[in-house]
Tab-separated table of C-alpha atoms in Angstrom:
chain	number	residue	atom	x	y	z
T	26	UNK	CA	79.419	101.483	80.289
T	27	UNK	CA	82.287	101.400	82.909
T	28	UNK	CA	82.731	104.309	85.406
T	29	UNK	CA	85.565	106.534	83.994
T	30	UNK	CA	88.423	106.671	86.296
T	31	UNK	CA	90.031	109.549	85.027
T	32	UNK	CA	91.084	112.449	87.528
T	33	UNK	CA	91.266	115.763	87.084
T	34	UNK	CA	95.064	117.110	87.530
T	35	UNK	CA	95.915	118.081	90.941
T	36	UNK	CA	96.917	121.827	90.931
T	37	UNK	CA	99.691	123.327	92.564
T	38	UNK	CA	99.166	125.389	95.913
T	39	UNK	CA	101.287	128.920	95.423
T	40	UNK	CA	103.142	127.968	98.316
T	41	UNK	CA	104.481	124.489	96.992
T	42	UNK	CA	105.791	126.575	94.065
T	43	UNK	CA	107.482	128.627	96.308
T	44	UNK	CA	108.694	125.790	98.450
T	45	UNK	CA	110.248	124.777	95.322
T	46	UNK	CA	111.804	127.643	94.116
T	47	UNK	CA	113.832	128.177	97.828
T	48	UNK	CA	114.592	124.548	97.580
T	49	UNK	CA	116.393	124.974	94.037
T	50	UNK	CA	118.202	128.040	95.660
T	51	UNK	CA	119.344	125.533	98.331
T	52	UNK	CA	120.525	122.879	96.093
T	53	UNK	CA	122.099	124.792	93.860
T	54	UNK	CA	124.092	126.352	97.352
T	55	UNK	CA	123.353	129.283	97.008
T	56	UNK	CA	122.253	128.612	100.511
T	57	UNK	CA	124.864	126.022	102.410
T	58	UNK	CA	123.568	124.601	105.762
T	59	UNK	CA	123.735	126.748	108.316
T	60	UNK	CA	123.275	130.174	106.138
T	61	UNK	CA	120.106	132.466	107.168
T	62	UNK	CA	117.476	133.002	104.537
T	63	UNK	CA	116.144	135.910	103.886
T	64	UNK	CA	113.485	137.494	105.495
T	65	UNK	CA	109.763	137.032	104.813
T	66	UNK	CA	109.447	140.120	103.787
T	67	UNK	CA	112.263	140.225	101.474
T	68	UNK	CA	111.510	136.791	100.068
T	69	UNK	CA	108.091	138.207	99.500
T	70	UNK	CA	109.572	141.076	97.111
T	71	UNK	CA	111.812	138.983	95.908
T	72	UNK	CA	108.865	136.180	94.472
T	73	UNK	CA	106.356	138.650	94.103
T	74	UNK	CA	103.916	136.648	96.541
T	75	UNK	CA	102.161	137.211	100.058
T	76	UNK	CA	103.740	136.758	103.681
T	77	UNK	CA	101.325	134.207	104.039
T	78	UNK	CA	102.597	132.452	101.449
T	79	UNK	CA	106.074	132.627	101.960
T	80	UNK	CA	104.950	131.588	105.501
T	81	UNK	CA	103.219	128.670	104.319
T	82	UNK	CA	106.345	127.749	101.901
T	83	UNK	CA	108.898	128.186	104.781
T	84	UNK	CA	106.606	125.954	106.991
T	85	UNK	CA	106.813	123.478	105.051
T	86	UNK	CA	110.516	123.397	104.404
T	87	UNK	CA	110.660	123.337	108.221
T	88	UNK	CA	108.416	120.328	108.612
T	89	UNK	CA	110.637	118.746	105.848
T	90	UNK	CA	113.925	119.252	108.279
T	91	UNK	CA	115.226	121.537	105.265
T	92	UNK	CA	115.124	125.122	107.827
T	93	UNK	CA	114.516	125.497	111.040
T	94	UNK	CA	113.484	129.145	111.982
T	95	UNK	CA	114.646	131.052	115.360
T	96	UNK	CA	112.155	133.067	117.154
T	97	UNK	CA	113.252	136.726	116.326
T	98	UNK	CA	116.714	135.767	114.287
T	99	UNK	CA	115.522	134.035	111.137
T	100	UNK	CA	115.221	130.742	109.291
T	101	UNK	CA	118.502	129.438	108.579
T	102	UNK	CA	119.289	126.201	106.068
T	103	UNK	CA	119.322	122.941	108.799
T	104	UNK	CA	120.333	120.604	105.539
T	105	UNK	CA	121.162	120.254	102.142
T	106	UNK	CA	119.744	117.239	99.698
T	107	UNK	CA	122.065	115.646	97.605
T	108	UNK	CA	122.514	117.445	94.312
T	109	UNK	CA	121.593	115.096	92.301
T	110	UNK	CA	117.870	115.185	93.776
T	111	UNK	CA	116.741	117.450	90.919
T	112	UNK	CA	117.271	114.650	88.099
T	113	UNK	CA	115.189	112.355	90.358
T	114	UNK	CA	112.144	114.500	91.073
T	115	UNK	CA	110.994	118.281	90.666
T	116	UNK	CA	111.312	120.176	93.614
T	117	UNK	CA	107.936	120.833	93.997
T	118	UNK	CA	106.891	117.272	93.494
T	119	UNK	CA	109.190	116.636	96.210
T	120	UNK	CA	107.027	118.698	98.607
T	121	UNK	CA	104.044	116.462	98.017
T	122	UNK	CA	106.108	113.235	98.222
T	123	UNK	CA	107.667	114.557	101.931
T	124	UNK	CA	104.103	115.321	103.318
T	125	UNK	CA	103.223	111.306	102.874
T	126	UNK	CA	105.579	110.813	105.889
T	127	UNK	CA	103.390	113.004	108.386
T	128	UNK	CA	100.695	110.285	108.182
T	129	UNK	CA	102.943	107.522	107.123
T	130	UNK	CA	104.696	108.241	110.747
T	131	UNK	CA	101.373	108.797	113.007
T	132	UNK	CA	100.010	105.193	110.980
T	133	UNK	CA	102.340	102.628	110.547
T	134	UNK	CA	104.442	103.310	114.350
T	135	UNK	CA	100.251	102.111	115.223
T	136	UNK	CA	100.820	99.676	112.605
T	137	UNK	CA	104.129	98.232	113.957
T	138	UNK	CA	102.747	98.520	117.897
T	139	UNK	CA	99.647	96.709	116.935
T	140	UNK	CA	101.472	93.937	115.053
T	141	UNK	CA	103.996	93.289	117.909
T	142	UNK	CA	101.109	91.673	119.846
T	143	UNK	CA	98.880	90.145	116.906
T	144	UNK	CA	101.424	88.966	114.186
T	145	UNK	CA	100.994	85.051	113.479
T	146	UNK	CA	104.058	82.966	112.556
T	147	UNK	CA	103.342	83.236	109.153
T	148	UNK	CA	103.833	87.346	109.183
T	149	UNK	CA	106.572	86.799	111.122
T	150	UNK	CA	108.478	84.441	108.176
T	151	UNK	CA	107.030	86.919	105.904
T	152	UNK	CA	108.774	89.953	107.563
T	153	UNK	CA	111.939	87.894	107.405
T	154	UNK	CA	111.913	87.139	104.227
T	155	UNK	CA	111.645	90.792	103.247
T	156	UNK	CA	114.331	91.679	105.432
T	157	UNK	CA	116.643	89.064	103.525
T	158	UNK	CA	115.314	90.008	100.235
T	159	UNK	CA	116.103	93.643	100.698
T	160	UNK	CA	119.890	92.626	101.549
T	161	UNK	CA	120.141	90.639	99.039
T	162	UNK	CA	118.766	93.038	96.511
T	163	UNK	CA	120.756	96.127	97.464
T	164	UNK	CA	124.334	93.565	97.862
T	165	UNK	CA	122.928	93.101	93.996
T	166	UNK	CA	123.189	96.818	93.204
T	167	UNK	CA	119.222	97.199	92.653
T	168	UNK	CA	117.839	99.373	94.137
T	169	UNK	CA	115.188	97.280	96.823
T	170	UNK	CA	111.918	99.156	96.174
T	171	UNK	CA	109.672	96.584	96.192
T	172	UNK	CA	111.388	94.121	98.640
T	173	UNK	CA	111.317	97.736	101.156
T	174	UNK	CA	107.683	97.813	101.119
T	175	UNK	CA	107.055	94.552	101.277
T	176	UNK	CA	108.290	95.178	104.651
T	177	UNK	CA	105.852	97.833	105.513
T	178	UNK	CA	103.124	95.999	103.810
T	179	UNK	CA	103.308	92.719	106.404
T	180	UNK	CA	103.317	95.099	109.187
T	181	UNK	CA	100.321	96.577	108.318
T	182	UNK	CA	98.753	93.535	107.230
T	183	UNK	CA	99.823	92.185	111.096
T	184	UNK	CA	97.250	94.345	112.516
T	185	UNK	CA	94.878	92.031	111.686
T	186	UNK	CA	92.949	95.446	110.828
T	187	UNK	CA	92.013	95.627	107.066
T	188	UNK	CA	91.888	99.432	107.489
T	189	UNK	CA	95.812	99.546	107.585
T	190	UNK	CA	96.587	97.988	104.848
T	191	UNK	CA	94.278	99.751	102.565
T	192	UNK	CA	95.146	103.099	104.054
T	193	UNK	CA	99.164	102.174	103.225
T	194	UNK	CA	97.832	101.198	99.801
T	195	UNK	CA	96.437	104.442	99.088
T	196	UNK	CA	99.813	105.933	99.824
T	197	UNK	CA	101.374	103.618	97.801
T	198	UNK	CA	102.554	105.506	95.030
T	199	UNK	CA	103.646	108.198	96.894
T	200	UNK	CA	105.693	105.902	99.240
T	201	UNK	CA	107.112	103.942	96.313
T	202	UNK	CA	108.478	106.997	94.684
T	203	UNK	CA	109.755	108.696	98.062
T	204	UNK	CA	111.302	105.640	98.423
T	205	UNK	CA	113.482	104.908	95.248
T	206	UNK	CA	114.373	108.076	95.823
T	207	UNK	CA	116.678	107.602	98.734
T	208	UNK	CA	117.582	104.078	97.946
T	209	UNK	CA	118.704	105.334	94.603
T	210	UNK	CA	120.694	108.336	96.702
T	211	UNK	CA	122.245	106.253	98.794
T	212	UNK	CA	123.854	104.018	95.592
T	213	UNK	CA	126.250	106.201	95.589
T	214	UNK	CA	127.452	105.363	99.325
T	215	UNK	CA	129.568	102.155	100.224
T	216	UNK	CA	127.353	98.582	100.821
T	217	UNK	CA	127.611	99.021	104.542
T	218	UNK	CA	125.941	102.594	104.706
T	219	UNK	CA	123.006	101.375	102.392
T	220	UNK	CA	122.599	98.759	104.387
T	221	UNK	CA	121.199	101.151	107.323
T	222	UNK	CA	117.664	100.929	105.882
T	223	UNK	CA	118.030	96.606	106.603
T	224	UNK	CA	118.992	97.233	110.034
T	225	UNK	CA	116.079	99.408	110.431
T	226	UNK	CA	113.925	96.936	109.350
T	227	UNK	CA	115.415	94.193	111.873
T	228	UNK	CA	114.826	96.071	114.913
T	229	UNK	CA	111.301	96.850	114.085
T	230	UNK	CA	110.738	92.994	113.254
T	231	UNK	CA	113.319	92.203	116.830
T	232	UNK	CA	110.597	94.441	118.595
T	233	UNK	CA	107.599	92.936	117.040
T	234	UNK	CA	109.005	88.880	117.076
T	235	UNK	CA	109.480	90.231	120.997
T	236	UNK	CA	105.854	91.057	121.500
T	237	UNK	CA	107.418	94.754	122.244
T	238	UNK	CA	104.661	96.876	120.966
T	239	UNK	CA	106.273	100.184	122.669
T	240	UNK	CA	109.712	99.670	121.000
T	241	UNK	CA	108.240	98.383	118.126
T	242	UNK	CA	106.344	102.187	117.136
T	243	UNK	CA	109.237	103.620	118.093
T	244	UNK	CA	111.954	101.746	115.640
T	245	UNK	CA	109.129	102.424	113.294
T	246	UNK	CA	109.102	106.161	114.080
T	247	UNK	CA	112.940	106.085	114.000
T	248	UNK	CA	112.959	104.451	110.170
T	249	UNK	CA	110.460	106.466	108.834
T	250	UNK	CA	112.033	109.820	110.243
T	251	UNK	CA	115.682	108.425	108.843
T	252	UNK	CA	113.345	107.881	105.485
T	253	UNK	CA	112.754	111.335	105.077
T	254	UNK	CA	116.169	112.511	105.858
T	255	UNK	CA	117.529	110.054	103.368
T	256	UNK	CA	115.620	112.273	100.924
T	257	UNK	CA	116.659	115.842	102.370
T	258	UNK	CA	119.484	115.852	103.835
T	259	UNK	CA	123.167	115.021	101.814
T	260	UNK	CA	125.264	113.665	104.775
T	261	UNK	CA	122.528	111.291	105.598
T	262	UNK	CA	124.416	108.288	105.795
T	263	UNK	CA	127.419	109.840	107.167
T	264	UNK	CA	125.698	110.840	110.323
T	265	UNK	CA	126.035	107.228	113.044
T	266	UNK	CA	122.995	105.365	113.539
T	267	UNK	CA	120.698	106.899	116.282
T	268	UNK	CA	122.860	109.896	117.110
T	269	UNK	CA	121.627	112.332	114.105
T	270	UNK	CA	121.654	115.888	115.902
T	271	UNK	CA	118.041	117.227	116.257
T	272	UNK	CA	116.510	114.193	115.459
T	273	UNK	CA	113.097	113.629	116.999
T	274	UNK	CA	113.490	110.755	118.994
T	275	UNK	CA	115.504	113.269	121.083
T	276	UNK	CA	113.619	114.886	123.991
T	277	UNK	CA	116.497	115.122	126.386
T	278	UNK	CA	116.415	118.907	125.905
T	279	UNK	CA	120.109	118.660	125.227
T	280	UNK	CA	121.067	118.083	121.645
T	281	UNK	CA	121.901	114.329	122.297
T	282	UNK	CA	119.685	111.805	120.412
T	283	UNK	CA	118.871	108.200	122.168
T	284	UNK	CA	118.621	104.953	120.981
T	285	UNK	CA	114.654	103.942	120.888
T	286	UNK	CA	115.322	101.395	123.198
T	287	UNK	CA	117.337	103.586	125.556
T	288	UNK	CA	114.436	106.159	125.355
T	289	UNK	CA	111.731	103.235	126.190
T	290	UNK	CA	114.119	102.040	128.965
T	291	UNK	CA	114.609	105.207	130.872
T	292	UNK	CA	110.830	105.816	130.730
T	293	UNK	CA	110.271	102.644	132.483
T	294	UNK	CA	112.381	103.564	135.302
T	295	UNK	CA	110.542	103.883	138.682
């Protein structure tokens, strides 16, 4: 008799409910970006629920780039997702589908730095190919999911470290989801915006065909941090390439964002 491979239902955490329920207050703009939530201690009346759980809730719609809070001012609304997001995905689904790219970041920029100096010829044809399949796919109005992580799948495979791979693969479904999400977003938006995501994918593989393994992580970084805000935030797209404000590739200190390659340069300097 084969093993059953049933699994119990994963149950909900109180404060991904709650995450939720702010979230649908934000998308249905009742909260616009830049507006101040309420307090914790009003949201807690208000939801009938624990500080710590509103704390958790709020934390989490930080680490998504949804808030950002202000030591002793608030938490005010950073962005707003498109509003069509809700006939896509729940908005507590969404929670667990925005966490994959905390581990998704710290593992595949190691990916991508690890590949720029062990990649074969072979991966490196492979990586092209994906590139030029996911141009050709979204130029045919689909929507690219599997020709996007293809990509990520020959960069982990480049390692020449089975553990990557198999650790991507058990975020697959996740990842896949997350990401027809924002390809399917960004349909919407003219060929040259959606296009952004192929670009991304050409300077990691320009890093890694250049045996860069620094620049490599961070155009890696870079993609998966424009992945998320594909997801969460509506003027994604209209925001220029590397110049988002707040992104975090930007440690200047001043509000001005960097070009990876700019950032790795000026670290280099003597």
């Amino acid at each position: 008799m084969k093993a059953s491979t049933i699994r119990p239902a994963r149950k909900e955490r109180l404060g991904e409910i709650i995450y939720g329920q702010i979230l649908e207050q934000i998308l249905a703009d009742n909260y616009g970006e830049g507006d101040k939530l309420p307090s914790e201690a009003e949201l807690s009346l208000a939801f009938e629920v624990s500080r710590p759980v509103i704390r958790e809730a709020l934390m989490r719609l930080q680490a998504d780039g949804l808030v950002q809070a202000r030591r002793g001012i608030g938490t005010f609304v950073s962005h707003r997702p498109s509003s069509r997001l809700p006939e896509l995905v729940s908005a507590t689904e969404l929670s667990g589908y925005l966490r994959t790219f905390e581990p998704r970041i710290v593992l595949e920029a190691e990916a991508a730095r690890l590949a720029a100096s062990r990649r074969t010829n072979h991966q490196l044809k492979r990586m092209r190919d994906t590139i030029e399949a996911l141009r050709a796919a979204i130029q045919g109005g689909h929507l690219g999911t599997e020709e996007d992580i293809a990509f990520h799948e020959v960069i982990a495979e480049a390692t020449g470290n089975d553990y990557f791979p198999s650790l991507l693969n058990d975020l697959r479904r996740p990842v896949v989801s997350t990401m027809a999400i924002g390809l399917e977003l960004a349909r919407e938006r003219s060929p040259a915006r959606r296009n952004r995501v192929v670009e991304e994918h050409g300077k990691v593989f320009d890093a890694v065909l250049a045996q860069d393994g620094e620049c490599a992580a961070a155009y890696m970084r870079h993609h998966l941090y424009q992945a998320r805000a594909a997801v969460t935030d509506v003027h994604h797209l209209e925001r220029e390439p590397f110049n988002a404000p707040n992104h975090p590739l930007d440690e200047a200190g001043d509000g001005s964002v960097h070009h990876p390659g700019e950032k790795l340069a000026r670290t280099r300097r003597p």
